[in-house]
Amino acid sequence: MIPAAKPEIGHHERKAVDRVMRSGMLAQGPEVAAFEKEFSAHVAGRESIALNSGTSALHMAFLAAGIGPGDEVIVPSFSFAATANSVALTGATPVFVDIEIDHFNADPAAIEAAITPRTKAIMPVHLYGHPADLRAISAIAEKHNLLLFEDAAQAHLASVDGVPVGAWGIAASFSFYPTKNMTSGEGGMVTTPSAEIARAIRVLRNQGMERRYENEVVGFNTRMTDIHAAIGRVQLTKLPAWTAKRQQNAAFLSENIRGVVVPPVAEGAQHVFHQYTIRVVDHDRDAFAAELTKRGVGSGVYYPTPIHRLPSFAQTLDLPTTELVATQVLSLPVYPSLTKRELTAIVEAVNTVAKAGA
Ligand SMILES: *Cc1c(COP(=O)(O)O)cnc(C)c1O
């Protein structure tokens, strides 16, 4: 069976963990500081602040920028629930917009149409590793004087016109969950051009204090441990080569797969293929996935239910593209360690099922 995803943990990661264990300093310390510095090199030198998850990164970034009750934040509904949860947890209201069908990202026209006097921010998601239309969306943010956030949880090293994701908005959030393009076990990172926001996040993650026992605000414990940072530092050194391999794997799949819609890449965009997501248009998607499983090919559906229809939000909205693609998307294995033989097996299975009908 070829699994849908496969985290790569090697002996360098194990050695790094052992080094931290031997040091006796396990909580946030020098490894976290080094990880932050090294991560900044991948986001055009912006300041990086490590957190215990990508969700905490989103949440702390909103709080640090002053998002709260009465504010509206525009987000796509076609994403992981954490995108909207992080808005709602601040007391602000997530306003869900539709996506464009090619790259499954927030539609700039829908964003502009959703702006009200209460809109404070826009947060596109770089879904599956394909950057959102950052040129258009940052122009909208500027025109309407709104803050631009990025949910870059799936998009480490993606870019638009050579400018990396994480270097566009007032704050961007990355995730290091095991299935993401790199992992620290659990973990997240905020990147920001604002020294003020960076400081606010450092205070919020540490119980509201910069100096010990001089708590300035009511804060959290959302710190990353040095154990996790040590894993993340090793993975970060491997990320560029892994990303290139994901892109090569995706190119092979797109050249050879027939009978389904393969994912196009926008001009000027670097797609880092966190997921390689096809649209199954001529067959029932779930039956198609079941047929692939029978042929030894794992796949995943991200996400079967748009966020606005989850019981946690339960809204009735007219988001036709979101609703359509939720029934069509299917993510195939694309991770770096796939062999040529496995890639060929994936192509053969997809083409056979597409031809035969499912
Ligand atoms: C994974 C993910 C998150 C949350 O990250 P965690 O590290 O799991 O908390 C947020 N947004 C998107 C789009 C994600 O894929």
Tab-separated table of C-alpha atoms and ligand atoms in Angstrom:
chain	number	residue	atom	x	y	z
A	1	MET	CA	0.000	0.000	0.000
A	2	ILE	CA	1.293	3.467	-0.919
A	3	PRO	CA	0.141	5.709	1.959
A	4	ALA	CA	-1.362	9.155	1.336
A	5	ALA	CA	1.365	10.852	3.406
A	6	LYS	CA	4.655	9.788	4.963
A	7	PRO	CA	6.634	11.974	7.389
A	8	GLU	CA	10.411	11.517	7.087
A	9	ILE	CA	12.218	11.261	10.405
A	10	GLY	CA	15.859	10.255	10.172
A	11	HIS	CA	18.833	9.711	12.436
A	12	HIS	CA	19.794	13.397	12.324
A	13	GLU	CA	16.489	14.234	14.002
A	14	ARG	CA	17.028	11.506	16.614
A	15	LYS	CA	20.549	12.766	17.295
A	16	ALA	CA	19.280	16.320	17.695
A	17	VAL	CA	16.652	15.213	20.214
A	18	ASP	CA	19.277	13.247	22.105
A	19	ARG	CA	21.536	16.336	22.207
A	20	VAL	CA	18.743	18.359	23.832
A	21	MET	CA	17.883	15.545	26.268
A	22	ARG	CA	21.513	15.359	27.372
A	23	SER	CA	21.670	19.128	27.842
A	24	GLY	CA	18.937	18.874	30.464
A	25	MET	CA	17.281	22.021	29.066
A	26	LEU	CA	14.053	20.818	27.525
A	27	ALA	CA	11.704	23.814	27.488
A	28	GLN	CA	11.978	26.921	25.291
A	29	GLY	CA	15.631	27.919	25.099
A	30	PRO	CA	18.579	28.161	22.698
A	31	GLU	CA	17.222	25.610	20.196
A	32	VAL	CA	14.016	27.618	19.785
A	33	ALA	CA	16.001	30.835	19.332
A	34	ALA	CA	18.204	29.184	16.698
A	35	PHE	CA	15.185	27.666	14.908
A	36	GLU	CA	13.529	31.101	14.734
A	37	LYS	CA	16.660	32.683	13.289
A	38	GLU	CA	17.122	29.946	10.719
A	39	PHE	CA	13.472	30.069	9.683
A	40	SER	CA	13.726	33.816	9.044
A	41	ALA	CA	16.172	33.141	6.220
A	42	HIS	CA	13.272	31.534	4.305
A	43	VAL	CA	10.851	34.455	4.693
A	44	ALA	CA	12.973	37.303	3.347
A	45	GLY	CA	14.502	38.003	6.767
A	46	ARG	CA	11.259	38.709	8.589
A	47	GLU	CA	11.217	38.036	12.323
A	48	SER	CA	10.052	34.524	13.272
A	49	ILE	CA	8.390	33.508	16.546
A	50	ALA	CA	7.984	29.804	17.351
A	51	LEU	CA	4.808	28.439	18.985
A	52	ASN	CA	3.583	25.018	20.080
A	53	SER	CA	1.316	24.580	17.007
A	54	GLY	CA	0.219	26.196	13.789
A	55	THR	CA	-3.131	26.911	15.417
A	56	SER	CA	-1.398	28.799	18.241
A	57	ALA	CA	0.592	30.696	15.622
A	58	LEU	CA	-2.637	31.851	13.946
A	59	HIS	CA	-4.315	32.642	17.260
A	60	MET	CA	-1.382	34.564	18.793
A	61	ALA	CA	-0.836	36.522	15.558
A	62	PHE	CA	-4.449	37.743	15.544
A	63	LEU	CA	-4.341	38.668	19.232
A	64	ALA	CA	-1.006	40.460	18.863
A	65	ALA	CA	-2.402	42.527	15.974
A	66	GLY	CA	-5.399	43.545	18.079
A	67	ILE	CA	-8.078	41.441	16.352
A	68	GLY	CA	-10.993	40.876	18.727
A	69	PRO	CA	-14.731	41.180	19.422
A	70	GLY	CA	-16.619	43.261	16.854
A	71	ASP	CA	-14.034	42.658	14.134
A	72	GLU	CA	-14.607	40.646	10.983
A	73	VAL	CA	-11.857	38.620	9.339
A	74	ILE	CA	-12.409	37.343	5.789
A	75	VAL	CA	-11.296	33.730	5.285
A	76	PRO	CA	-12.025	30.977	2.767
A	77	SER	CA	-14.431	28.269	3.925
A	78	PHE	CA	-12.495	25.651	1.965
A	79	SER	CA	-9.715	25.035	4.495
A	80	PHE	CA	-8.895	23.240	7.724
A	81	ALA	CA	-11.078	24.339	10.643
A	82	ALA	CA	-8.111	25.947	12.454
A	83	THR	CA	-8.208	28.765	9.879
A	84	ALA	CA	-11.569	29.941	11.214
A	85	ASN	CA	-11.217	28.662	14.795
A	86	SER	CA	-8.256	30.975	15.341
A	87	VAL	CA	-10.374	33.971	14.327
A	88	ALA	CA	-13.341	32.903	16.452
A	89	LEU	CA	-11.122	32.255	19.499
A	90	THR	CA	-10.183	35.957	19.570
A	91	GLY	CA	-13.879	36.896	19.746
A	92	ALA	CA	-13.824	38.183	16.177
A	93	THR	CA	-16.096	36.817	13.435
A	94	PRO	CA	-14.796	34.755	10.533
A	95	VAL	CA	-16.547	35.809	7.316
A	96	PHE	CA	-16.418	32.944	4.824
A	97	VAL	CA	-15.846	33.560	1.134
A	98	ASP	CA	-15.785	31.352	-1.938
A	99	ILE	CA	-12.679	30.135	-3.789
A	100	GLU	CA	-11.499	30.080	-7.397
A	101	ILE	CA	-11.657	26.652	-8.996
A	102	ASP	CA	-8.106	26.359	-10.380
A	103	HIS	CA	-6.038	26.559	-7.198
A	104	PHE	CA	-8.778	26.239	-4.561
A	105	ASN	CA	-7.773	29.547	-2.947
A	106	ALA	CA	-9.844	32.542	-1.823
A	107	ASP	CA	-11.301	34.405	-4.798
A	108	PRO	CA	-10.126	38.054	-4.752
A	109	ALA	CA	-13.471	39.281	-6.153
A	110	ALA	CA	-15.345	37.402	-3.416
A	111	ILE	CA	-13.042	38.913	-0.803
A	112	GLU	CA	-13.689	42.444	-2.005
A	113	ALA	CA	-17.459	41.802	-2.089
A	114	ALA	CA	-17.400	40.604	1.544
A	115	ILE	CA	-15.847	43.773	2.973
A	116	THR	CA	-18.046	45.651	5.477
A	117	PRO	CA	-17.335	48.570	7.840
A	118	ARG	CA	-16.409	45.956	10.480
A	119	THR	CA	-13.842	44.155	8.326
A	120	LYS	CA	-10.452	44.381	9.981
A	121	ALA	CA	-8.416	41.765	8.150
A	122	ILE	CA	-8.179	39.290	5.283
A	123	MET	CA	-6.531	35.906	5.636
A	124	PRO	CA	-6.049	33.821	2.506
A	125	VAL	CA	-4.875	30.220	2.926
A	126	HIS	CA	-2.149	28.889	0.632
A	127	LEU	CA	-4.070	25.660	0.265
A	128	TYR	CA	-2.198	22.464	-0.628
A	129	GLY	CA	0.984	24.561	-0.953
A	130	HIS	CA	-0.242	26.725	-3.844
A	131	PRO	CA	0.072	30.403	-2.886
A	132	ALA	CA	-3.121	32.430	-2.922
A	133	ASP	CA	-3.356	35.303	-5.427
A	134	LEU	CA	-1.243	37.535	-3.187
A	135	ARG	CA	-0.786	40.286	-5.772
A	136	ALA	CA	-4.534	40.864	-6.049
A	137	ILE	CA	-5.304	40.253	-2.378
A	138	SER	CA	-2.596	42.549	-1.041
A	139	ALA	CA	-3.832	45.263	-3.424
A	140	ILE	CA	-7.360	44.843	-1.985
A	141	ALA	CA	-6.022	44.990	1.569
A	142	GLU	CA	-4.121	48.167	0.779
A	143	LYS	CA	-7.051	49.810	-1.014
A	144	HIS	CA	-9.441	49.179	1.897
A	145	ASN	CA	-6.863	49.715	4.644
A	146	LEU	CA	-7.166	46.146	5.979
A	147	LEU	CA	-4.579	43.921	7.636
A	148	LEU	CA	-3.349	41.017	5.519
A	149	PHE	CA	-2.652	37.744	7.332
A	150	GLU	CA	-1.473	34.524	5.673
A	151	ASP	CA	-2.372	30.984	6.677
A	152	ALA	CA	0.823	29.409	5.342
A	153	ALA	CA	0.430	26.169	7.344
A	154	GLN	CA	0.713	24.113	4.151
A	155	ALA	CA	3.043	26.307	2.136
A	156	HIS	CA	6.622	26.450	3.482
A	157	LEU	CA	8.877	27.852	0.697
A	158	ALA	CA	6.015	28.673	-1.689
A	159	SER	CA	6.321	32.069	-3.352
A	160	VAL	CA	4.753	34.556	-5.753
A	161	ASP	CA	6.995	36.506	-8.143
A	162	GLY	CA	9.991	35.376	-6.103
A	163	VAL	CA	8.610	36.754	-2.828
A	164	PRO	CA	8.091	33.914	-0.333
A	165	VAL	CA	4.785	33.340	1.413
A	166	GLY	CA	5.198	34.541	4.957
A	167	ALA	CA	6.724	37.777	3.645
A	168	TRP	CA	3.527	39.383	2.299
A	169	GLY	CA	1.209	40.031	5.216
A	170	ILE	CA	1.441	41.755	8.587
A	171	ALA	CA	1.751	38.217	9.964
A	172	ALA	CA	1.879	34.709	8.521
A	173	SER	CA	1.494	31.382	10.305
A	174	PHE	CA	3.213	28.101	9.498
A	175	SER	CA	2.574	24.619	10.923
A	176	PHE	CA	5.043	21.847	11.692
A	177	TYR	CA	2.468	19.106	12.245
A	178	PRO	CA	3.887	15.716	11.144
A	179	THR	CA	2.054	15.548	7.808
A	180	LYS	CA	3.118	19.068	6.734
A	181	ASN	CA	6.077	19.605	4.381
A	182	MET	CA	8.371	19.731	7.418
A	183	THR	CA	7.699	18.801	11.037
A	184	SER	CA	8.872	19.483	14.571
A	185	GLY	CA	6.466	16.880	16.039
A	186	GLU	CA	3.960	19.599	16.794
A	187	GLY	CA	4.792	23.245	16.292
A	188	GLY	CA	4.159	26.492	14.489
A	189	MET	CA	5.837	29.742	13.499
A	190	VAL	CA	4.650	33.302	12.989
A	191	THR	CA	6.610	35.547	10.664
A	192	THR	CA	6.109	39.302	10.722
A	193	PRO	CA	7.733	42.553	9.589
A	194	SER	CA	6.466	44.247	12.771
A	195	ALA	CA	8.759	44.367	15.824
A	196	GLU	CA	5.697	45.335	17.868
A	197	ILE	CA	3.689	42.263	16.831
A	198	ALA	CA	6.719	40.028	17.306
A	199	ARG	CA	7.173	41.285	20.860
A	200	ALA	CA	3.466	40.936	21.637
A	201	ILE	CA	3.538	37.285	20.500
A	202	ARG	CA	6.649	36.571	22.586
A	203	VAL	CA	4.828	37.970	25.613
A	204	LEU	CA	1.518	36.202	24.871
A	205	ARG	CA	3.146	32.781	24.429
A	206	ASN	CA	4.883	33.122	27.791
A	207	GLN	CA	2.033	33.797	30.249
A	208	GLY	CA	2.033	37.485	29.346
A	209	MET	CA	5.523	38.198	30.602
A	210	GLU	CA	8.795	39.298	29.092
A	211	ARG	CA	10.560	39.562	32.454
A	212	ARG	CA	9.870	36.678	34.803
A	213	TYR	CA	6.969	37.230	37.223
A	214	GLU	CA	6.264	40.684	35.826
A	215	ASN	CA	3.198	39.663	33.827
A	216	GLU	CA	2.063	42.567	31.650
A	217	VAL	CA	-1.055	40.997	30.119
A	218	VAL	CA	-3.154	37.855	30.526
A	219	GLY	CA	-1.256	35.354	28.405
A	220	PHE	CA	-0.940	31.717	27.412
A	221	ASN	CA	1.588	28.951	27.537
A	222	THR	CA	1.988	28.354	23.809
A	223	ARG	CA	5.765	27.982	23.847
A	224	MET	CA	7.658	25.506	21.683
A	225	THR	CA	10.040	23.174	23.522
A	226	ASP	CA	13.738	22.885	22.650
A	227	ILE	CA	13.110	19.214	21.856
A	228	HIS	CA	10.633	20.152	19.131
A	229	ALA	CA	12.805	23.011	17.864
A	230	ALA	CA	15.784	20.651	17.520
A	231	ILE	CA	13.707	18.388	15.247
A	232	GLY	CA	12.451	21.386	13.274
A	233	ARG	CA	15.988	22.742	12.737
A	234	VAL	CA	17.113	19.479	11.145
A	235	GLN	CA	14.000	19.266	9.001
A	236	LEU	CA	14.434	22.863	7.834
A	237	THR	CA	17.848	22.010	6.357
A	238	LYS	CA	16.211	19.221	4.335
A	239	LEU	CA	13.166	21.226	3.252
A	240	PRO	CA	14.551	22.752	0.005
A	241	ALA	CA	15.549	19.353	-1.403
A	242	TRP	CA	12.267	17.779	-0.258
A	243	THR	CA	10.331	20.601	-1.903
A	244	ALA	CA	12.166	20.088	-5.194
A	245	LYS	CA	11.331	16.376	-4.994
A	246	ARG	CA	7.642	17.113	-4.343
A	247	GLN	CA	7.632	19.390	-7.396
A	248	GLN	CA	9.307	16.707	-9.548
A	249	ASN	CA	6.818	14.094	-8.357
A	250	ALA	CA	3.930	16.446	-9.128
A	251	ALA	CA	5.300	17.164	-12.608
A	252	PHE	CA	5.508	13.423	-13.330
A	253	LEU	CA	1.944	12.859	-12.138
A	254	SER	CA	0.586	15.793	-14.171
A	255	GLU	CA	2.368	14.634	-17.341
A	256	ASN	CA	0.997	11.125	-17.133
A	257	ILE	CA	-2.385	11.209	-15.446
A	258	ARG	CA	-5.452	11.193	-17.734
A	259	GLY	CA	-9.194	11.458	-17.187
A	260	VAL	CA	-9.221	13.776	-14.158
A	261	VAL	CA	-8.344	17.473	-13.678
A	262	VAL	CA	-4.703	17.813	-12.579
A	263	PRO	CA	-3.619	20.866	-10.527
A	264	PRO	CA	-2.433	23.845	-12.617
A	265	VAL	CA	0.194	26.259	-11.266
A	266	ALA	CA	-0.437	29.995	-11.598
A	267	GLU	CA	2.044	32.169	-13.467
A	268	GLY	CA	4.753	33.463	-11.157
A	269	ALA	CA	3.776	30.990	-8.414
A	270	GLN	CA	5.955	28.365	-6.765
A	271	HIS	CA	3.619	25.545	-5.726
A	272	VAL	CA	5.260	23.390	-3.015
A	273	PHE	CA	2.731	20.540	-3.323
A	274	HIS	CA	1.894	19.889	0.290
A	275	GLN	CA	-0.899	18.009	-1.456
A	276	TYR	CA	-1.213	16.942	-5.066
A	277	THR	CA	-4.933	17.389	-5.514
A	278	ILE	CA	-6.918	16.275	-8.545
A	279	ARG	CA	-10.573	16.942	-9.280
A	280	VAL	CA	-12.645	13.884	-10.124
A	281	VAL	CA	-15.351	15.273	-12.388
A	282	ASP	CA	-16.679	12.311	-14.390
A	283	HIS	CA	-17.021	9.810	-11.549
A	284	ASP	CA	-18.186	9.611	-7.974
A	285	ARG	CA	-15.148	10.826	-5.993
A	286	ASP	CA	-15.572	8.517	-2.999
A	287	ALA	CA	-16.052	5.445	-5.218
A	288	PHE	CA	-12.972	6.558	-7.183
A	289	ALA	CA	-10.938	6.730	-3.959
A	290	ALA	CA	-12.188	3.287	-2.903
A	291	GLU	CA	-11.070	1.839	-6.258
A	292	LEU	CA	-7.621	3.388	-5.784
A	293	THR	CA	-7.384	1.811	-2.325
A	294	LYS	CA	-8.180	-1.605	-3.878
A	295	ARG	CA	-5.215	-1.029	-6.194
A	296	GLY	CA	-2.875	-0.173	-3.318
A	297	VAL	CA	-2.916	3.613	-3.676
A	298	GLY	CA	-3.833	5.708	-0.643
A	299	SER	CA	-5.506	9.101	-1.060
A	300	GLY	CA	-7.146	11.777	1.071
A	301	VAL	CA	-10.030	14.230	0.910
A	302	TYR	CA	-9.119	17.692	2.227
A	303	TYR	CA	-11.746	18.739	3.110
A	304	PRO	CA	-15.044	16.877	2.745
A	305	THR	CA	-17.065	19.547	4.603
A	306	PRO	CA	-16.481	23.292	4.119
A	307	ILE	CA	-15.855	25.057	7.453
A	308	HIS	CA	-19.056	27.131	7.321
A	309	ARG	CA	-21.155	23.928	7.313
A	310	LEU	CA	-19.301	22.192	10.179
A	311	PRO	CA	-21.421	21.866	13.348
A	312	SER	CA	-19.007	24.325	14.998
A	313	PHE	CA	-20.081	27.148	12.648
A	314	ALA	CA	-23.296	25.831	11.051
A	315	GLN	CA	-23.917	28.682	8.608
A	316	THR	CA	-26.071	28.645	5.495
A	317	LEU	CA	-24.133	30.447	2.789
A	318	ASP	CA	-24.036	30.387	-0.992
A	319	LEU	CA	-20.471	29.336	-1.840
A	320	PRO	CA	-20.966	27.309	-5.042
A	321	THR	CA	-17.329	26.625	-5.972
A	322	THR	CA	-16.532	25.574	-2.412
A	323	GLU	CA	-19.505	23.187	-2.392
A	324	LEU	CA	-18.614	21.759	-5.806
A	325	VAL	CA	-14.928	21.089	-5.158
A	326	ALA	CA	-15.648	19.586	-1.731
A	327	THR	CA	-17.302	16.730	-3.672
A	328	GLN	CA	-14.520	16.487	-6.301
A	329	VAL	CA	-11.095	16.909	-4.667
A	330	LEU	CA	-8.842	13.935	-4.095
A	331	SER	CA	-5.228	14.209	-2.933
A	332	LEU	CA	-2.762	11.621	-4.217
A	333	PRO	CA	0.585	10.699	-2.642
A	334	VAL	CA	3.307	13.227	-3.635
A	335	TYR	CA	5.760	13.060	-0.701
A	336	PRO	CA	9.514	13.186	-1.363
A	337	SER	CA	10.357	9.541	-0.638
A	338	LEU	CA	8.083	8.137	-3.384
A	339	THR	CA	10.036	5.937	-5.787
A	340	LYS	CA	9.676	6.011	-9.581
A	341	ARG	CA	7.950	2.643	-9.306
A	342	GLU	CA	5.429	3.970	-6.811
A	343	LEU	CA	4.789	7.063	-8.959
A	344	THR	CA	4.172	4.832	-11.963
A	345	ALA	CA	1.839	2.655	-9.895
A	346	ILE	CA	-0.141	5.753	-8.848
A	347	VAL	CA	-0.484	6.886	-12.483
A	348	GLU	CA	-1.566	3.425	-13.618
A	349	ALA	CA	-4.142	3.087	-10.862
A	350	VAL	CA	-5.627	6.541	-11.500
A	351	ASN	CA	-5.744	6.071	-15.280
A	352	THR	CA	-7.286	2.616	-14.984
A	353	VAL	CA	-10.013	3.771	-12.597
A	354	ALA	CA	-10.663	6.939	-14.628
A	355	LYS	CA	-11.090	4.908	-17.801
A	356	ALA	CA	-13.134	2.081	-16.319
A	357	GLY	CA	-15.437	4.347	-14.378
A	358	ALA	CA	-16.043	4.060	-10.688
B	1	LIG	C1	-2.414	22.219	9.723
B	1	LIG	C2	-3.147	23.478	9.484
B	1	LIG	C3	-3.378	24.410	10.505
B	1	LIG	C4	-3.097	24.137	11.945
B	1	LIG	O1	-1.805	23.749	12.239
B	1	LIG	P1	-1.541	22.819	13.532
B	1	LIG	O2	-0.054	22.822	13.632
B	1	LIG	O3	-2.099	21.472	13.221
B	1	LIG	O4	-2.202	23.461	14.687
B	1	LIG	C5	-3.979	25.610	10.162
B	1	LIG	N1	-4.356	25.880	8.908
B	1	LIG	C6	-4.175	24.995	7.899
B	1	LIG	C7	-4.616	25.374	6.524
B	1	LIG	C8	-3.579	23.761	8.154
B	1	LIG	O5	-3.426	22.889	7.157
